[in-house]
XYZ file of N, CA and C in Angstrom:
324
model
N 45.528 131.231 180.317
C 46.598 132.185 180.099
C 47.662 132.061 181.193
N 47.301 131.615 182.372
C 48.024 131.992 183.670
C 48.875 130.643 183.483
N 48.503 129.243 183.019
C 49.083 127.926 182.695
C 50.263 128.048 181.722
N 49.716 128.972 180.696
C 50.965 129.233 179.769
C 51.633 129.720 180.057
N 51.517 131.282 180.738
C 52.733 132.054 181.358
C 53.575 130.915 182.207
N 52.940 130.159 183.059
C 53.714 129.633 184.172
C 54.274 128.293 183.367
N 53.635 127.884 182.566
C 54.796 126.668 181.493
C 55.416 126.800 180.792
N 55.543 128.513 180.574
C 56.851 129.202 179.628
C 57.706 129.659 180.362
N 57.453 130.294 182.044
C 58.460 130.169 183.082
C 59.269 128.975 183.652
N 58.645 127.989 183.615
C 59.408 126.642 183.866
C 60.169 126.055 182.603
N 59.741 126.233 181.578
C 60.913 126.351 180.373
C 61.887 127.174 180.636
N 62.133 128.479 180.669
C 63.031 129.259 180.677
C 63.560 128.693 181.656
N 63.639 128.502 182.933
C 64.092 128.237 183.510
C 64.873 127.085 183.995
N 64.481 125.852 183.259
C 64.741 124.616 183.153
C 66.470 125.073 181.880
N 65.810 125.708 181.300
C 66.586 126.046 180.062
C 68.023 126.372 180.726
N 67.959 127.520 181.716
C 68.948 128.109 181.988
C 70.399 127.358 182.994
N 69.462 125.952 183.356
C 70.214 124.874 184.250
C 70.463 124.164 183.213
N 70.195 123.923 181.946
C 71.125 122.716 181.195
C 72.297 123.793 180.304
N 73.787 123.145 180.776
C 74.711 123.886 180.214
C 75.130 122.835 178.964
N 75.922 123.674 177.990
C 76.508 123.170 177.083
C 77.396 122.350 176.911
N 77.340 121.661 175.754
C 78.237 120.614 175.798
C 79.613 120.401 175.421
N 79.734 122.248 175.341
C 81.041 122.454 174.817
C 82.313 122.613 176.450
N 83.458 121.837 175.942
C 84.178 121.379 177.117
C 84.726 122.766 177.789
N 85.113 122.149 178.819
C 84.857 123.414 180.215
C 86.588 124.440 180.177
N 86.582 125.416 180.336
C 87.286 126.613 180.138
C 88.803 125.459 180.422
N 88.930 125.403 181.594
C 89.923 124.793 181.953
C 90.606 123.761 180.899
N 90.114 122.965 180.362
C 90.456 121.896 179.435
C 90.886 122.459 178.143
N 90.104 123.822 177.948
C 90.673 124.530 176.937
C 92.233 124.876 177.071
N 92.298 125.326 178.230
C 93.454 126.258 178.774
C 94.814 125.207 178.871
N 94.643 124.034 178.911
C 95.317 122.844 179.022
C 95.907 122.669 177.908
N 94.977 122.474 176.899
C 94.814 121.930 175.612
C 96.320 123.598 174.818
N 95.517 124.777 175.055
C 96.396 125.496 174.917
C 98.004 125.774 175.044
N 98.346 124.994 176.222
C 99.390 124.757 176.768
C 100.090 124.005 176.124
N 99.558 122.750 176.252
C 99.895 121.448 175.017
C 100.478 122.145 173.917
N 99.443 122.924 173.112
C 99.781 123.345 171.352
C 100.812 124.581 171.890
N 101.023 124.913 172.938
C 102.285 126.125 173.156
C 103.365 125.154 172.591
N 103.545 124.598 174.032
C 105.013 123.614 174.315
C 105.362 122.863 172.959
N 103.852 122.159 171.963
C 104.696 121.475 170.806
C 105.197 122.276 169.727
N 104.669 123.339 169.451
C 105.266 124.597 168.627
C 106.544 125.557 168.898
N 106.597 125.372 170.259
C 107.570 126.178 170.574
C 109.372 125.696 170.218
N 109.025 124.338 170.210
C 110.582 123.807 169.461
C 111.270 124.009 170.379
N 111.725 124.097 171.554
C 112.540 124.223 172.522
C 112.816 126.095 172.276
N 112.221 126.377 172.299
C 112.784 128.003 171.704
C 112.412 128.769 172.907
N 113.098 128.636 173.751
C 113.120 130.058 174.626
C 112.307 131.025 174.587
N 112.665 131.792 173.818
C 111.615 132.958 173.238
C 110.113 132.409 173.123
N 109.326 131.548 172.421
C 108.500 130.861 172.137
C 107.689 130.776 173.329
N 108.843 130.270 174.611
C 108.410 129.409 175.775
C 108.077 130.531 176.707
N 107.945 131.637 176.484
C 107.573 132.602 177.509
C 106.321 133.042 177.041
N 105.304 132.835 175.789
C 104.023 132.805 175.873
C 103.397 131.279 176.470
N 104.020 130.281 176.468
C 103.875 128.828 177.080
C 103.099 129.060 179.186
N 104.557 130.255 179.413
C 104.947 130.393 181.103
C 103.507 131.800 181.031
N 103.136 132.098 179.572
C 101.622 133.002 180.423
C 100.397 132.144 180.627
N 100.889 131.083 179.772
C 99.219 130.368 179.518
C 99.558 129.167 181.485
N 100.544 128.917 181.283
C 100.957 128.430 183.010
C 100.265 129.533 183.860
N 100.564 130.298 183.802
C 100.258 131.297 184.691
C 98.877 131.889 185.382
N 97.456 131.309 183.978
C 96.231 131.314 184.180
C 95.742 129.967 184.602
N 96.777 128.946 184.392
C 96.355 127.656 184.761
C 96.153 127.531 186.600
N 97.486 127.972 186.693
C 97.966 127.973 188.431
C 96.806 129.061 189.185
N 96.032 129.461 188.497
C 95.021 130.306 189.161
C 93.519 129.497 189.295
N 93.932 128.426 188.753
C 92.535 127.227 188.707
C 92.974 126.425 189.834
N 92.188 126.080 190.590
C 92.156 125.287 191.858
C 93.119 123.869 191.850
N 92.360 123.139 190.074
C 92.610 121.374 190.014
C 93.806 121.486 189.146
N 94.509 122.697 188.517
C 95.451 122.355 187.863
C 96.889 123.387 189.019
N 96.417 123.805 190.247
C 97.310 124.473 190.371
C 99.260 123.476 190.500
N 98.764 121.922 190.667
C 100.028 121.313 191.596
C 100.619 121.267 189.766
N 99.455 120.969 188.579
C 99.945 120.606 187.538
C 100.936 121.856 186.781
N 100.773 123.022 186.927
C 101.162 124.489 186.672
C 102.561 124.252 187.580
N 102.610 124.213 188.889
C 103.897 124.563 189.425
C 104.780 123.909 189.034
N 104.576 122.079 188.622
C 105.859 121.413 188.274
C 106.337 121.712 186.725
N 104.755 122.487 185.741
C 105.362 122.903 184.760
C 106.411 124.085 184.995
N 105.858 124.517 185.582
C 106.661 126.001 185.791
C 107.926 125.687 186.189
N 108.154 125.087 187.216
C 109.687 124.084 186.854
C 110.577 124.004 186.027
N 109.751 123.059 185.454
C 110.341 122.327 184.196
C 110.885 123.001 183.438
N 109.538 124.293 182.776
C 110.167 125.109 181.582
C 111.504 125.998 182.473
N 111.219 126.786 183.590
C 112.831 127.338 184.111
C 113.778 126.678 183.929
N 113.809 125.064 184.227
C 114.833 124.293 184.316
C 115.064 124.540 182.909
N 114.594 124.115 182.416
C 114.928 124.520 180.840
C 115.894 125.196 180.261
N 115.188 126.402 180.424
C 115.233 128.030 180.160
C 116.944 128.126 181.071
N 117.084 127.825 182.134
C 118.501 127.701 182.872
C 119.338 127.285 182.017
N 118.571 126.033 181.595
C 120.224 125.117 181.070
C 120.123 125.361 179.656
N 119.751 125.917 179.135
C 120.217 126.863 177.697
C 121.108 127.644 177.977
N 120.578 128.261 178.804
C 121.311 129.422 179.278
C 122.594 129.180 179.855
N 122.733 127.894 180.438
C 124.230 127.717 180.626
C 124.892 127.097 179.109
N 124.238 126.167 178.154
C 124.787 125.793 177.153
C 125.635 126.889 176.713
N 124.642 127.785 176.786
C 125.411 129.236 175.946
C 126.553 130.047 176.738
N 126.703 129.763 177.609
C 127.456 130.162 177.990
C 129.108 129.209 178.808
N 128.615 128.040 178.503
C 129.358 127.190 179.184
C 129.866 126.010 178.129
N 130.091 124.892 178.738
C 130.134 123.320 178.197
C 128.428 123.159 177.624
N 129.206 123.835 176.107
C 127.748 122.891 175.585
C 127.429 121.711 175.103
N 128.326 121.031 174.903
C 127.730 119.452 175.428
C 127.733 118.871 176.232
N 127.906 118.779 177.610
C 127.462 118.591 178.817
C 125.900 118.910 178.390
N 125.534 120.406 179.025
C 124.545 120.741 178.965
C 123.557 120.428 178.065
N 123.998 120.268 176.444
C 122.927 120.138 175.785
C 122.305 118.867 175.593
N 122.845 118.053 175.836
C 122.125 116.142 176.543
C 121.132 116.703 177.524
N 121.867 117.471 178.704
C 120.480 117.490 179.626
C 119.708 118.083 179.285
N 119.862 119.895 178.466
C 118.684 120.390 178.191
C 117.577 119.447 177.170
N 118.290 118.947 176.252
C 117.447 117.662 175.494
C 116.572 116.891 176.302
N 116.978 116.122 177.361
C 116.521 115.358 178.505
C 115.118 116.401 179.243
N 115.132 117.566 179.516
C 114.165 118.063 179.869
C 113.266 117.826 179.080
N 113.583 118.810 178.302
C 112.891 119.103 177.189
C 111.931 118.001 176.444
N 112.299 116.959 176.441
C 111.905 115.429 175.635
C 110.591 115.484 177.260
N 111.284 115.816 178.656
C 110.263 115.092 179.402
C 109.165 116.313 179.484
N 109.333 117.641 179.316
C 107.961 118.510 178.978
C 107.403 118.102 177.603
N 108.497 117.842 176.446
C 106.998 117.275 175.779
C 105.961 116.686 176.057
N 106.841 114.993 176.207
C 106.089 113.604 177.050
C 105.043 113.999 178.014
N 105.019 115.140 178.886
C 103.934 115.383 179.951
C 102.756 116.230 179.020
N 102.861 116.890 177.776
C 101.972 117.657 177.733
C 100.898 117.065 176.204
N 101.685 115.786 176.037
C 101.402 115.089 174.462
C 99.651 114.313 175.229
């Protein structure tokens, strides 16, 4: 009796050190980001649920340098719309294009 108890404790316990094979929070949170930025169509509006899912990233250790240059990027963005609209919009809208093409490219 005392063999079984103690070879059903070393099961459980063995059990509780093998984790799953489902991929790790972080990669999710990535992956999330990705399907923001390609849905969002350059849309401003869109891109400010994009800058929350940034926002849990930059709180992870290995993605924090990857979060800040997004976080960048999309402002830079988000700026030069914001001047299109209010300024020379074709000047501006080549470059906002030019961003924009290079946050896709980083998140494809």
């Amino acid at each position: 009796m005392k063999k079984m108890m103690l070879t059903l404790a070393a099961v459980v316990t063995l059990n509780a050190c093998v984790q799953p094979a489902a991929p790790p929070e972080d990669a999710k949170l990535k992956q999330a980001y990705s399907a923001c930025i390609n849905t969002a169509e350059g849309s401003p509006e869109k891109l400010q649920s994009c800058q929350a899912v940034l926002d849990v990233l930059r709180q992870e250790k290995q993605h924090q340098q990857f979060a800040a240059q997004e976080r960048v990027r999309v402002m830079d963005y988000q700026s030069c719309i914001q001047a299109a609209h209010s300024g020379n919009g074709q000047a501006y809208d080549a470059k906002c294009g030019k961003i924009w093409q290079e946050i896709r490219e980083n998140n494809n």
